[in-house]
């Protein structure tokens, strides 16, 4: 029997999200972290069918809508990509909120949405902007020195913003879309060096350079776990950046930081402190790009996606 999966596609500042609204795996109830584990261990073929080729691509982030643990939450969501699962996803959460509004399941206002790494606050404005009050974020290590193959010595910070990042302190290359292939290579080498230096948890690398948009504070380039780069300014990467700026005393609580991404789109962000951590709020906009039913025909040799390379 052909299996049918209903999805709504969107992009947030250029980065795509595919929200699974029906036909996804049944992960049962209980804590989201446990459901994520079941997804990974027992139903990983759904991830491949939904986001990898031939139906998806390396840049697509999937979002499985689930019943929340707490009935006060509007929804729960598990994010995944071409190689695995994400704790949180800033651009993806904006896409989820716009999708729920598009389906008539959520109105402008403030809502709580659960993720495997904790609940986040989401506010949809009447104009369509989405603000995500992210999970607590912090800097784990400052001024980490690494030796990068073919590049040399480099310094950066290791920080958490819902995912783990290495944030380079100095510009390493010109941040230009035309350099994307070179930037991916540089960022991948940096990640290998950081992982080898005792930070195996780091799966995202963030490079910085001067902004090109009026009002922006910096431009970034973000390497994602599966080797693609984020087309948006990256919500969890912006949160990790705020954690570093706060730790260095370079951005006061409540002040706005405008993060430009490699495609020239921007997120606005600020934070409040919570003990030794910060709670960032990141605002951006998502656009609905499609509604579809994915068909998984058991006779198709690539029914559940291409085999991993
Ligand atoms: O916006 O947090 C984000 C994100 C992570 C990976 C791709 N986008």
PDB file of C-alpha atoms and ligand atoms in Angstrom:
ATOM      1  CA  UNK A   1       0.000   0.000   0.000  1.00  0.00           C
ATOM      2  CA  UNK A   2       1.283   3.444  -0.879  1.00  0.00           C
ATOM      3  CA  UNK A   3       1.950   5.475   2.260  1.00  0.00           C
ATOM      4  CA  UNK A   4       0.782   9.125   2.200  1.00  0.00           C
ATOM      5  CA  UNK A   5       2.441  11.952   4.156  1.00  0.00           C
ATOM      6  CA  UNK A   6       0.847  15.430   4.186  1.00  0.00           C
ATOM      7  CA  UNK A   7       3.287  18.329   4.412  1.00  0.00           C
ATOM      8  CA  UNK A   8       3.281  22.114   4.301  1.00  0.00           C
ATOM      9  CA  UNK A   9       6.430  23.755   2.958  1.00  0.00           C
ATOM     10  CA  UNK A  10       7.673  27.220   3.875  1.00  0.00           C
ATOM     11  CA  UNK A  11      10.854  29.224   3.889  1.00  0.00           C
ATOM     12  CA  UNK A  12      12.101  31.497   6.638  1.00  0.00           C
ATOM     13  CA  UNK A  13      14.431  34.215   5.369  1.00  0.00           C
ATOM     14  CA  UNK A  14      15.378  31.851   2.537  1.00  0.00           C
ATOM     15  CA  UNK A  15      15.823  28.622   4.536  1.00  0.00           C
ATOM     16  CA  UNK A  16      13.184  25.938   3.872  1.00  0.00           C
ATOM     17  CA  UNK A  17      11.098  23.961   6.389  1.00  0.00           C
ATOM     18  CA  UNK A  18       8.800  21.025   5.626  1.00  0.00           C
ATOM     19  CA  UNK A  19       6.188  20.517   8.345  1.00  0.00           C
ATOM     20  CA  UNK A  20       4.644  17.036   8.544  1.00  0.00           C
ATOM     21  CA  UNK A  21       0.988  17.482   9.403  1.00  0.00           C
ATOM     22  CA  UNK A  22      -0.242  13.921   8.802  1.00  0.00           C
ATOM     23  CA  UNK A  23       1.099  10.467   7.953  1.00  0.00           C
ATOM     24  CA  UNK A  24       4.315  10.724   9.997  1.00  0.00           C
ATOM     25  CA  UNK A  25       5.554   7.982  12.343  1.00  0.00           C
ATOM     26  CA  UNK A  26       3.587   7.243  15.512  1.00  0.00           C
ATOM     27  CA  UNK A  27       6.068   8.008  18.314  1.00  0.00           C
ATOM     28  CA  UNK A  28       3.629   7.567  21.191  1.00  0.00           C
ATOM     29  CA  UNK A  29       3.466   9.954  24.138  1.00  0.00           C
ATOM     30  CA  UNK A  30       5.844  11.025  26.889  1.00  0.00           C
ATOM     31  CA  UNK A  31       8.812  13.399  26.902  1.00  0.00           C
ATOM     32  CA  UNK A  32       9.848  14.760  23.508  1.00  0.00           C
ATOM     33  CA  UNK A  33      13.453  13.594  24.000  1.00  0.00           C
ATOM     34  CA  UNK A  34      12.167   9.994  24.265  1.00  0.00           C
ATOM     35  CA  UNK A  35       9.998  10.431  21.183  1.00  0.00           C
ATOM     36  CA  UNK A  36      13.007  11.797  19.277  1.00  0.00           C
ATOM     37  CA  UNK A  37      14.971   8.690  20.303  1.00  0.00           C
ATOM     38  CA  UNK A  38      12.181   6.424  19.005  1.00  0.00           C
ATOM     39  CA  UNK A  39      12.068   8.416  15.745  1.00  0.00           C
ATOM     40  CA  UNK A  40      15.814   7.899  15.324  1.00  0.00           C
ATOM     41  CA  UNK A  41      15.968   4.238  16.386  1.00  0.00           C
ATOM     42  CA  UNK A  42      12.743   2.852  14.901  1.00  0.00           C
ATOM     43  CA  UNK A  43      11.454   5.196  12.214  1.00  0.00           C
ATOM     44  CA  UNK A  44      14.486   6.894  10.668  1.00  0.00           C
ATOM     45  CA  UNK A  45      13.304   5.951   7.167  1.00  0.00           C
ATOM     46  CA  UNK A  46      10.537   8.579   7.552  1.00  0.00           C
ATOM     47  CA  UNK A  47      13.234  11.252   8.017  1.00  0.00           C
ATOM     48  CA  UNK A  48      14.982  10.135   4.836  1.00  0.00           C
ATOM     49  CA  UNK A  49      11.734   9.893   2.855  1.00  0.00           C
ATOM     50  CA  UNK A  50      10.633  13.390   3.864  1.00  0.00           C
ATOM     51  CA  UNK A  51      13.799  15.516   3.589  1.00  0.00           C
ATOM     52  CA  UNK A  52      16.378  13.708   1.479  1.00  0.00           C
ATOM     53  CA  UNK A  53      16.432  13.102  -2.269  1.00  0.00           C
ATOM     54  CA  UNK A  54      14.448  12.391  -4.362  1.00  0.00           C
ATOM     55  CA  UNK A  55      11.705  14.360  -2.503  1.00  0.00           C
ATOM     56  CA  UNK A  56      13.917  16.772  -0.587  1.00  0.00           C
ATOM     57  CA  UNK A  57      17.440  18.148  -0.606  1.00  0.00           C
ATOM     58  CA  UNK A  58      20.399  18.736   1.695  1.00  0.00           C
ATOM     59  CA  UNK A  59      19.114  22.160   2.771  1.00  0.00           C
ATOM     60  CA  UNK A  60      15.618  21.079   3.809  1.00  0.00           C
ATOM     61  CA  UNK A  61      14.720  20.917   7.523  1.00  0.00           C
ATOM     62  CA  UNK A  62      11.790  18.693   8.465  1.00  0.00           C
ATOM     63  CA  UNK A  63       9.458  19.318  11.403  1.00  0.00           C
ATOM     64  CA  UNK A  64       7.229  16.559  12.734  1.00  0.00           C
ATOM     65  CA  UNK A  65       4.203  17.949  14.556  1.00  0.00           C
ATOM     66  CA  UNK A  66       3.369  15.947  17.687  1.00  0.00           C
ATOM     67  CA  UNK A  67       0.858  16.130  20.509  1.00  0.00           C
ATOM     68  CA  UNK A  68       2.335  18.268  23.306  1.00  0.00           C
ATOM     69  CA  UNK A  69       3.132  16.821  26.735  1.00  0.00           C
ATOM     70  CA  UNK A  70       1.544  19.841  28.421  1.00  0.00           C
ATOM     71  CA  UNK A  71      -1.986  20.583  27.230  1.00  0.00           C
ATOM     72  CA  UNK A  72      -1.238  24.314  27.681  1.00  0.00           C
ATOM     73  CA  UNK A  73       1.217  24.099  24.747  1.00  0.00           C
ATOM     74  CA  UNK A  74      -0.043  24.800  21.237  1.00  0.00           C
ATOM     75  CA  UNK A  75       2.043  21.969  19.733  1.00  0.00           C
ATOM     76  CA  UNK A  76       5.215  19.950  20.027  1.00  0.00           C
ATOM     77  CA  UNK A  77       7.732  19.497  17.244  1.00  0.00           C
ATOM     78  CA  UNK A  78      10.769  17.367  16.390  1.00  0.00           C
ATOM     79  CA  UNK A  79      13.181  18.832  13.808  1.00  0.00           C
ATOM     80  CA  UNK A  80      15.303  16.727  11.475  1.00  0.00           C
ATOM     81  CA  UNK A  81      17.553  17.149   8.453  1.00  0.00           C
ATOM     82  CA  UNK A  82      19.504  15.237   5.803  1.00  0.00           C
ATOM     83  CA  UNK A  83      21.750  13.532   8.374  1.00  0.00           C
ATOM     84  CA  UNK A  84      19.832  13.375  11.652  1.00  0.00           C
ATOM     85  CA  UNK A  85      17.901  15.337  14.262  1.00  0.00           C
ATOM     86  CA  UNK A  86      18.121  18.877  15.683  1.00  0.00           C
ATOM     87  CA  UNK A  87      17.435  19.855  19.298  1.00  0.00           C
ATOM     88  CA  UNK A  88      15.861  23.134  18.233  1.00  0.00           C
ATOM     89  CA  UNK A  89      15.674  25.102  15.023  1.00  0.00           C
ATOM     90  CA  UNK A  90      14.988  28.846  14.995  1.00  0.00           C
ATOM     91  CA  UNK A  91      14.052  29.304  11.358  1.00  0.00           C
ATOM     92  CA  UNK A  92      12.141  26.006  11.519  1.00  0.00           C
ATOM     93  CA  UNK A  93      10.111  27.137  14.537  1.00  0.00           C
ATOM     94  CA  UNK A  94       9.118  30.307  12.634  1.00  0.00           C
ATOM     95  CA  UNK A  95       8.033  28.050   9.748  1.00  0.00           C
ATOM     96  CA  UNK A  96       6.022  25.845  12.136  1.00  0.00           C
ATOM     97  CA  UNK A  97       4.203  28.873  13.577  1.00  0.00           C
ATOM     98  CA  UNK A  98       3.340  30.232  10.112  1.00  0.00           C
ATOM     99  CA  UNK A  99       2.208  26.753   9.052  1.00  0.00           C
ATOM    100  CA  UNK A 100      -0.072  26.346  12.083  1.00  0.00           C
ATOM    101  CA  UNK A 101      -1.555  29.785  11.350  1.00  0.00           C
ATOM    102  CA  UNK A 102      -1.974  28.860   7.673  1.00  0.00           C
ATOM    103  CA  UNK A 103      -3.890  25.728   8.744  1.00  0.00           C
ATOM    104  CA  UNK A 104      -6.101  27.798  11.064  1.00  0.00           C
ATOM    105  CA  UNK A 105      -4.704  26.018  14.143  1.00  0.00           C
ATOM    106  CA  UNK A 106      -3.089  29.074  15.717  1.00  0.00           C
ATOM    107  CA  UNK A 107      -3.992  32.785  15.862  1.00  0.00           C
ATOM    108  CA  UNK A 108      -1.759  35.863  16.244  1.00  0.00           C
ATOM    109  CA  UNK A 109      -0.614  36.109  19.867  1.00  0.00           C
ATOM    110  CA  UNK A 110       1.740  34.245  22.180  1.00  0.00           C
ATOM    111  CA  UNK A 111       1.986  30.464  22.295  1.00  0.00           C
ATOM    112  CA  UNK A 112       4.151  27.774  23.847  1.00  0.00           C
ATOM    113  CA  UNK A 113       5.626  25.086  21.604  1.00  0.00           C
ATOM    114  CA  UNK A 114       7.597  22.111  22.913  1.00  0.00           C
ATOM    115  CA  UNK A 115      10.888  20.930  21.417  1.00  0.00           C
ATOM    116  CA  UNK A 116      13.128  18.028  22.535  1.00  0.00           C
ATOM    117  CA  UNK A 117      15.447  20.528  24.284  1.00  0.00           C
ATOM    118  CA  UNK A 118      12.663  22.414  26.059  1.00  0.00           C
ATOM    119  CA  UNK A 119       9.629  24.578  25.461  1.00  0.00           C
ATOM    120  CA  UNK A 120       9.948  27.842  23.546  1.00  0.00           C
ATOM    121  CA  UNK A 121       7.674  30.885  23.483  1.00  0.00           C
ATOM    122  CA  UNK A 122       6.399  31.908  20.045  1.00  0.00           C
ATOM    123  CA  UNK A 123       4.625  35.158  19.246  1.00  0.00           C
ATOM    124  CA  UNK A 124       2.926  35.627  15.886  1.00  0.00           C
ATOM    125  CA  UNK A 125       2.243  39.286  15.116  1.00  0.00           C
ATOM    126  CA  UNK A 126      -0.787  40.492  13.132  1.00  0.00           C
ATOM    127  CA  UNK A 127       1.690  41.414  10.365  1.00  0.00           C
ATOM    128  CA  UNK A 128       3.054  37.841  10.212  1.00  0.00           C
ATOM    129  CA  UNK A 129       6.406  38.223  11.984  1.00  0.00           C
ATOM    130  CA  UNK A 130       7.297  35.422  14.384  1.00  0.00           C
ATOM    131  CA  UNK A 131       9.327  35.952  17.566  1.00  0.00           C
ATOM    132  CA  UNK A 132      10.835  32.862  19.139  1.00  0.00           C
ATOM    133  CA  UNK A 133      11.850  33.062  22.802  1.00  0.00           C
ATOM    134  CA  UNK A 134      14.426  30.315  22.596  1.00  0.00           C
ATOM    135  CA  UNK A 135      15.727  27.828  25.154  1.00  0.00           C
ATOM    136  CA  UNK A 136      18.391  29.172  27.568  1.00  0.00           C
ATOM    137  CA  UNK A 137      21.669  29.709  25.751  1.00  0.00           C
ATOM    138  CA  UNK A 138      25.231  30.000  27.006  1.00  0.00           C
ATOM    139  CA  UNK A 139      28.904  30.074  26.091  1.00  0.00           C
ATOM    140  CA  UNK A 140      30.751  26.935  27.096  1.00  0.00           C
ATOM    141  CA  UNK A 141      34.301  27.922  26.124  1.00  0.00           C
ATOM    142  CA  UNK A 142      35.830  31.260  25.118  1.00  0.00           C
ATOM    143  CA  UNK A 143      38.765  31.936  22.821  1.00  0.00           C
ATOM    144  CA  UNK A 144      39.377  28.308  21.893  1.00  0.00           C
ATOM    145  CA  UNK A 145      42.511  28.040  19.707  1.00  0.00           C
ATOM    146  CA  UNK A 146      42.429  25.482  16.910  1.00  0.00           C
ATOM    147  CA  UNK A 147      44.824  24.522  14.112  1.00  0.00           C
ATOM    148  CA  UNK A 148      42.881  24.236  10.886  1.00  0.00           C
ATOM    149  CA  UNK A 149      44.141  22.212   7.954  1.00  0.00           C
ATOM    150  CA  UNK A 150      45.445  24.550   5.221  1.00  0.00           C
ATOM    151  CA  UNK A 151      44.323  27.673   7.111  1.00  0.00           C
ATOM    152  CA  UNK A 152      46.386  27.816  10.289  1.00  0.00           C
ATOM    153  CA  UNK A 153      45.641  28.979  13.819  1.00  0.00           C
ATOM    154  CA  UNK A 154      42.178  30.335  14.525  1.00  0.00           C
ATOM    155  CA  UNK A 155      40.292  31.432  17.651  1.00  0.00           C
ATOM    156  CA  UNK A 156      36.618  31.053  18.415  1.00  0.00           C
ATOM    157  CA  UNK A 157      33.977  30.348  21.032  1.00  0.00           C
ATOM    158  CA  UNK A 158      31.921  27.221  21.667  1.00  0.00           C
ATOM    159  CA  UNK A 159      28.342  28.115  22.548  1.00  0.00           C
ATOM    160  CA  UNK A 160      24.873  26.589  22.797  1.00  0.00           C
ATOM    161  CA  UNK A 161      21.738  28.208  21.376  1.00  0.00           C
ATOM    162  CA  UNK A 162      19.490  25.130  21.061  1.00  0.00           C
ATOM    163  CA  UNK A 163      22.240  23.504  18.932  1.00  0.00           C
ATOM    164  CA  UNK A 164      26.023  23.532  19.417  1.00  0.00           C
ATOM    165  CA  UNK A 165      28.153  26.069  17.547  1.00  0.00           C
ATOM    166  CA  UNK A 166      31.751  27.086  17.062  1.00  0.00           C
ATOM    167  CA  UNK A 167      31.761  30.837  16.379  1.00  0.00           C
ATOM    168  CA  UNK A 168      34.921  32.151  14.720  1.00  0.00           C
ATOM    169  CA  UNK A 169      36.232  35.338  16.349  1.00  0.00           C
ATOM    170  CA  UNK A 170      37.910  36.863  13.277  1.00  0.00           C
ATOM    171  CA  UNK A 171      36.754  36.896   9.626  1.00  0.00           C
ATOM    172  CA  UNK A 172      38.371  33.978   7.789  1.00  0.00           C
ATOM    173  CA  UNK A 173      37.064  34.584   4.243  1.00  0.00           C
ATOM    174  CA  UNK A 174      34.869  37.084   2.441  1.00  0.00           C
ATOM    175  CA  UNK A 175      31.257  36.218   3.233  1.00  0.00           C
ATOM    176  CA  UNK A 176      29.781  36.285  -0.223  1.00  0.00           C
ATOM    177  CA  UNK A 177      27.317  33.871  -1.833  1.00  0.00           C
ATOM    178  CA  UNK A 178      29.754  33.512  -4.710  1.00  0.00           C
ATOM    179  CA  UNK A 179      32.262  32.006  -2.244  1.00  0.00           C
ATOM    180  CA  UNK A 180      29.754  29.511  -0.847  1.00  0.00           C
ATOM    181  CA  UNK A 181      31.685  26.414  -1.948  1.00  0.00           C
ATOM    182  CA  UNK A 182      34.935  27.748  -0.475  1.00  0.00           C
ATOM    183  CA  UNK A 183      33.180  28.836   2.731  1.00  0.00           C
ATOM    184  CA  UNK A 184      31.670  25.365   3.126  1.00  0.00           C
ATOM    185  CA  UNK A 185      35.115  23.815   2.774  1.00  0.00           C
ATOM    186  CA  UNK A 186      36.663  26.226   5.296  1.00  0.00           C
ATOM    187  CA  UNK A 187      33.826  25.736   7.801  1.00  0.00           C
ATOM    188  CA  UNK A 188      34.004  21.931   7.432  1.00  0.00           C
ATOM    189  CA  UNK A 189      37.746  21.963   8.180  1.00  0.00           C
ATOM    190  CA  UNK A 190      37.096  24.198  11.187  1.00  0.00           C
ATOM    191  CA  UNK A 191      34.457  21.764  12.478  1.00  0.00           C
ATOM    192  CA  UNK A 192      36.871  18.829  12.153  1.00  0.00           C
ATOM    193  CA  UNK A 193      39.513  20.762  14.098  1.00  0.00           C
ATOM    194  CA  UNK A 194      37.042  21.814  16.831  1.00  0.00           C
ATOM    195  CA  UNK A 195      35.707  18.252  17.197  1.00  0.00           C
ATOM    196  CA  UNK A 196      39.276  16.920  17.449  1.00  0.00           C
ATOM    197  CA  UNK A 197      40.082  19.561  20.082  1.00  0.00           C
ATOM    198  CA  UNK A 198      37.634  18.020  22.582  1.00  0.00           C
ATOM    199  CA  UNK A 199      34.295  19.469  21.471  1.00  0.00           C
ATOM    200  CA  UNK A 200      32.606  16.528  19.700  1.00  0.00           C
ATOM    201  CA  UNK A 201      29.188  18.084  20.321  1.00  0.00           C
ATOM    202  CA  UNK A 202      29.826  20.972  17.878  1.00  0.00           C
ATOM    203  CA  UNK A 203      27.971  20.299  14.631  1.00  0.00           C
ATOM    204  CA  UNK A 204      27.391  23.881  13.410  1.00  0.00           C
ATOM    205  CA  UNK A 205      30.102  26.423  12.517  1.00  0.00           C
ATOM    206  CA  UNK A 206      29.394  30.140  12.294  1.00  0.00           C
ATOM    207  CA  UNK A 207      31.673  32.590  10.460  1.00  0.00           C
ATOM    208  CA  UNK A 208      31.242  36.346  10.728  1.00  0.00           C
ATOM    209  CA  UNK A 209      31.992  39.395   8.610  1.00  0.00           C
ATOM    210  CA  UNK A 210      30.845  42.964   8.100  1.00  0.00           C
ATOM    211  CA  UNK A 211      27.151  43.452   7.284  1.00  0.00           C
ATOM    212  CA  UNK A 212      25.902  44.681   3.922  1.00  0.00           C
ATOM    213  CA  UNK A 213      22.348  45.643   4.990  1.00  0.00           C
ATOM    214  CA  UNK A 214      21.687  49.045   6.575  1.00  0.00           C
ATOM    215  CA  UNK A 215      21.042  48.579  10.286  1.00  0.00           C
ATOM    216  CA  UNK A 216      22.570  45.088  10.492  1.00  0.00           C
ATOM    217  CA  UNK A 217      25.318  44.426  13.059  1.00  0.00           C
ATOM    218  CA  UNK A 218      27.097  41.530  11.350  1.00  0.00           C
ATOM    219  CA  UNK A 219      26.753  39.056   8.504  1.00  0.00           C
ATOM    220  CA  UNK A 220      27.140  35.326   9.107  1.00  0.00           C
ATOM    221  CA  UNK A 221      27.676  32.083   7.249  1.00  0.00           C
ATOM    222  CA  UNK A 222      26.484  28.947   9.024  1.00  0.00           C
ATOM    223  CA  UNK A 223      27.558  25.399   8.218  1.00  0.00           C
ATOM    224  CA  UNK A 224      24.796  22.942   9.154  1.00  0.00           C
ATOM    225  CA  UNK A 225      25.400  19.351  10.351  1.00  0.00           C
ATOM    226  CA  UNK A 226      24.741  17.721   6.965  1.00  0.00           C
ATOM    227  CA  UNK A 227      27.167  19.899   5.002  1.00  0.00           C
ATOM    228  CA  UNK A 228      24.687  22.497   3.696  1.00  0.00           C
ATOM    229  CA  UNK A 229      24.772  26.182   4.663  1.00  0.00           C
ATOM    230  CA  UNK A 230      21.890  28.025   6.253  1.00  0.00           C
ATOM    231  CA  UNK A 231      20.183  30.415   3.826  1.00  0.00           C
ATOM    232  CA  UNK A 232      18.738  32.309   6.816  1.00  0.00           C
ATOM    233  CA  UNK A 233      20.750  34.045   9.584  1.00  0.00           C
ATOM    234  CA  UNK A 234      20.111  30.889  11.706  1.00  0.00           C
ATOM    235  CA  UNK A 235      17.953  31.288  14.806  1.00  0.00           C
ATOM    236  CA  UNK A 236      19.947  28.983  17.071  1.00  0.00           C
ATOM    237  CA  UNK A 237      23.214  30.422  15.685  1.00  0.00           C
ATOM    238  CA  UNK A 238      22.002  33.951  16.442  1.00  0.00           C
ATOM    239  CA  UNK A 239      21.132  32.771  19.969  1.00  0.00           C
ATOM    240  CA  UNK A 240      24.645  31.334  20.408  1.00  0.00           C
ATOM    241  CA  UNK A 241      26.092  34.629  19.120  1.00  0.00           C
ATOM    242  CA  UNK A 242      24.064  36.587  21.684  1.00  0.00           C
ATOM    243  CA  UNK A 243      25.363  34.283  24.432  1.00  0.00           C
ATOM    244  CA  UNK A 244      28.939  35.191  23.397  1.00  0.00           C
ATOM    245  CA  UNK A 245      28.209  38.913  23.076  1.00  0.00           C
ATOM    246  CA  UNK A 246      26.532  38.889  26.505  1.00  0.00           C
ATOM    247  CA  UNK A 247      29.445  36.983  28.077  1.00  0.00           C
ATOM    248  CA  UNK A 248      31.906  39.520  26.611  1.00  0.00           C
ATOM    249  CA  UNK A 249      29.794  42.484  27.792  1.00  0.00           C
ATOM    250  CA  UNK A 250      29.345  43.616  24.178  1.00  0.00           C
ATOM    251  CA  UNK A 251      25.536  43.583  24.103  1.00  0.00           C
ATOM    252  CA  UNK A 252      23.397  44.721  27.008  1.00  0.00           C
ATOM    253  CA  UNK A 253      20.220  42.928  28.058  1.00  0.00           C
ATOM    254  CA  UNK A 254      17.243  44.172  26.029  1.00  0.00           C
ATOM    255  CA  UNK A 255      19.348  45.761  23.243  1.00  0.00           C
ATOM    256  CA  UNK A 256      18.634  44.650  19.676  1.00  0.00           C
ATOM    257  CA  UNK A 257      21.199  42.780  17.572  1.00  0.00           C
ATOM    258  CA  UNK A 258      20.442  42.559  13.849  1.00  0.00           C
ATOM    259  CA  UNK A 259      21.978  39.439  12.340  1.00  0.00           C
ATOM    260  CA  UNK A 260      22.321  39.305   8.567  1.00  0.00           C
ATOM    261  CA  UNK A 261      22.705  35.929   6.858  1.00  0.00           C
ATOM    262  CA  UNK A 262      24.661  34.989   3.769  1.00  0.00           C
ATOM    263  CA  UNK A 263      21.648  35.590   1.484  1.00  0.00           C
ATOM    264  CA  UNK A 264      21.164  39.113   2.883  1.00  0.00           C
ATOM    265  CA  UNK A 265      18.080  38.383   4.987  1.00  0.00           C
ATOM    266  CA  UNK A 266      18.014  39.469   8.652  1.00  0.00           C
ATOM    267  CA  UNK A 267      16.781  38.334  12.084  1.00  0.00           C
ATOM    268  CA  UNK A 268      16.369  40.770  14.986  1.00  0.00           C
ATOM    269  CA  UNK A 269      17.392  39.439  18.367  1.00  0.00           C
ATOM    270  CA  UNK A 270      17.705  40.474  21.999  1.00  0.00           C
ATOM    271  CA  UNK A 271      17.999  38.650  25.308  1.00  0.00           C
ATOM    272  CA  UNK A 272      17.137  38.635  28.973  1.00  0.00           C
ATOM    273  CA  UNK A 273      19.400  37.066  31.546  1.00  0.00           C
ATOM    274  CA  UNK A 274      18.370  34.010  33.541  1.00  0.00           C
ATOM    275  CA  UNK A 275      20.971  33.091  36.168  1.00  0.00           C
ATOM    276  CA  UNK A 276      24.221  32.352  34.362  1.00  0.00           C
ATOM    277  CA  UNK A 277      22.464  31.919  31.005  1.00  0.00           C
ATOM    278  CA  UNK A 278      20.581  34.122  28.618  1.00  0.00           C
ATOM    279  CA  UNK A 279      17.154  33.654  27.072  1.00  0.00           C
ATOM    280  CA  UNK A 280      17.303  35.009  23.506  1.00  0.00           C
ATOM    281  CA  UNK A 281      14.320  36.145  21.476  1.00  0.00           C
ATOM    282  CA  UNK A 282      14.792  35.984  17.713  1.00  0.00           C
ATOM    283  CA  UNK A 283      12.339  37.546  15.268  1.00  0.00           C
ATOM    284  CA  UNK A 284      11.939  36.791  11.571  1.00  0.00           C
ATOM    285  CA  UNK A 285       9.393  35.936   8.939  1.00  0.00           C
ATOM    286  CA  UNK A 286       8.373  32.753   7.161  1.00  0.00           C
ATOM    287  CA  UNK A 287       6.407  32.311   3.944  1.00  0.00           C
ATOM    288  CA  UNK A 288       4.254  29.355   2.934  1.00  0.00           C
ATOM    289  CA  UNK A 289       5.506  27.888  -0.357  1.00  0.00           C
ATOM    290  CA  UNK A 290       3.465  24.722  -0.819  1.00  0.00           C
ATOM    291  CA  UNK A 291       1.086  22.062   0.381  1.00  0.00           C
ATOM    292  CA  UNK A 292       1.633  18.513  -0.774  1.00  0.00           C
ATOM    293  CA  UNK A 293       1.028  14.834  -0.200  1.00  0.00           C
ATOM    294  CA  UNK A 294       4.215  12.777  -0.430  1.00  0.00           C
ATOM    295  CA  UNK A 295       3.635   9.276  -1.803  1.00  0.00           C
ATOM    296  CA  UNK A 296       5.798   6.396  -0.589  1.00  0.00           C
ATOM    297  CA  UNK A 297       5.237   3.517  -3.019  1.00  0.00           C
ATOM    298  CA  UNK A 298       6.789   0.284  -1.679  1.00  0.00           C
ATOM    299  CA  UNK A 299       7.602  -0.765  -5.270  1.00  0.00           C
ATOM    300  CA  UNK A 300       9.774   2.347  -5.736  1.00  0.00           C
ATOM    301  CA  UNK A 301      13.461   1.444  -5.180  1.00  0.00           C
ATOM    302  CA  UNK A 302      13.934   4.878  -3.586  1.00  0.00           C
ATOM    303  CA  UNK A 303      10.603   4.894  -1.719  1.00  0.00           C
ATOM    304  CA  UNK A 304      12.293   5.902   1.562  1.00  0.00           C
ATOM    305  CA  UNK A 305      14.960   8.124  -0.004  1.00  0.00           C
ATOM    306  CA  UNK A 306      18.327   7.498  -1.615  1.00  0.00           C
ATOM    307  CA  UNK A 307      20.644   5.326   0.460  1.00  0.00           C
ATOM    308  CA  UNK A 308      23.115   7.425   2.500  1.00  0.00           C
ATOM    309  CA  UNK A 309      26.317   8.195   0.516  1.00  0.00           C
TER     310      UNK A 309
HETATM  311  O1  LIG B   1      17.561  28.546  12.341  1.00  0.00           O
HETATM  312  O2  LIG B   1      18.287  27.486  14.108  1.00  0.00           O
HETATM  313  C1  LIG B   1      18.162  27.594  12.907  1.00  0.00           C
HETATM  314  C2  LIG B   1      18.765  26.567  12.034  1.00  0.00           C
HETATM  315  C3  LIG B   1      19.544  25.505  12.413  1.00  0.00           C
HETATM  316  C4  LIG B   1      19.880  24.807  11.250  1.00  0.00           C
HETATM  317  C5  LIG B   1      19.299  25.466  10.188  1.00  0.00           C
HETATM  318  N1  LIG B   1      18.630  26.544  10.691  1.00  0.00           N
END
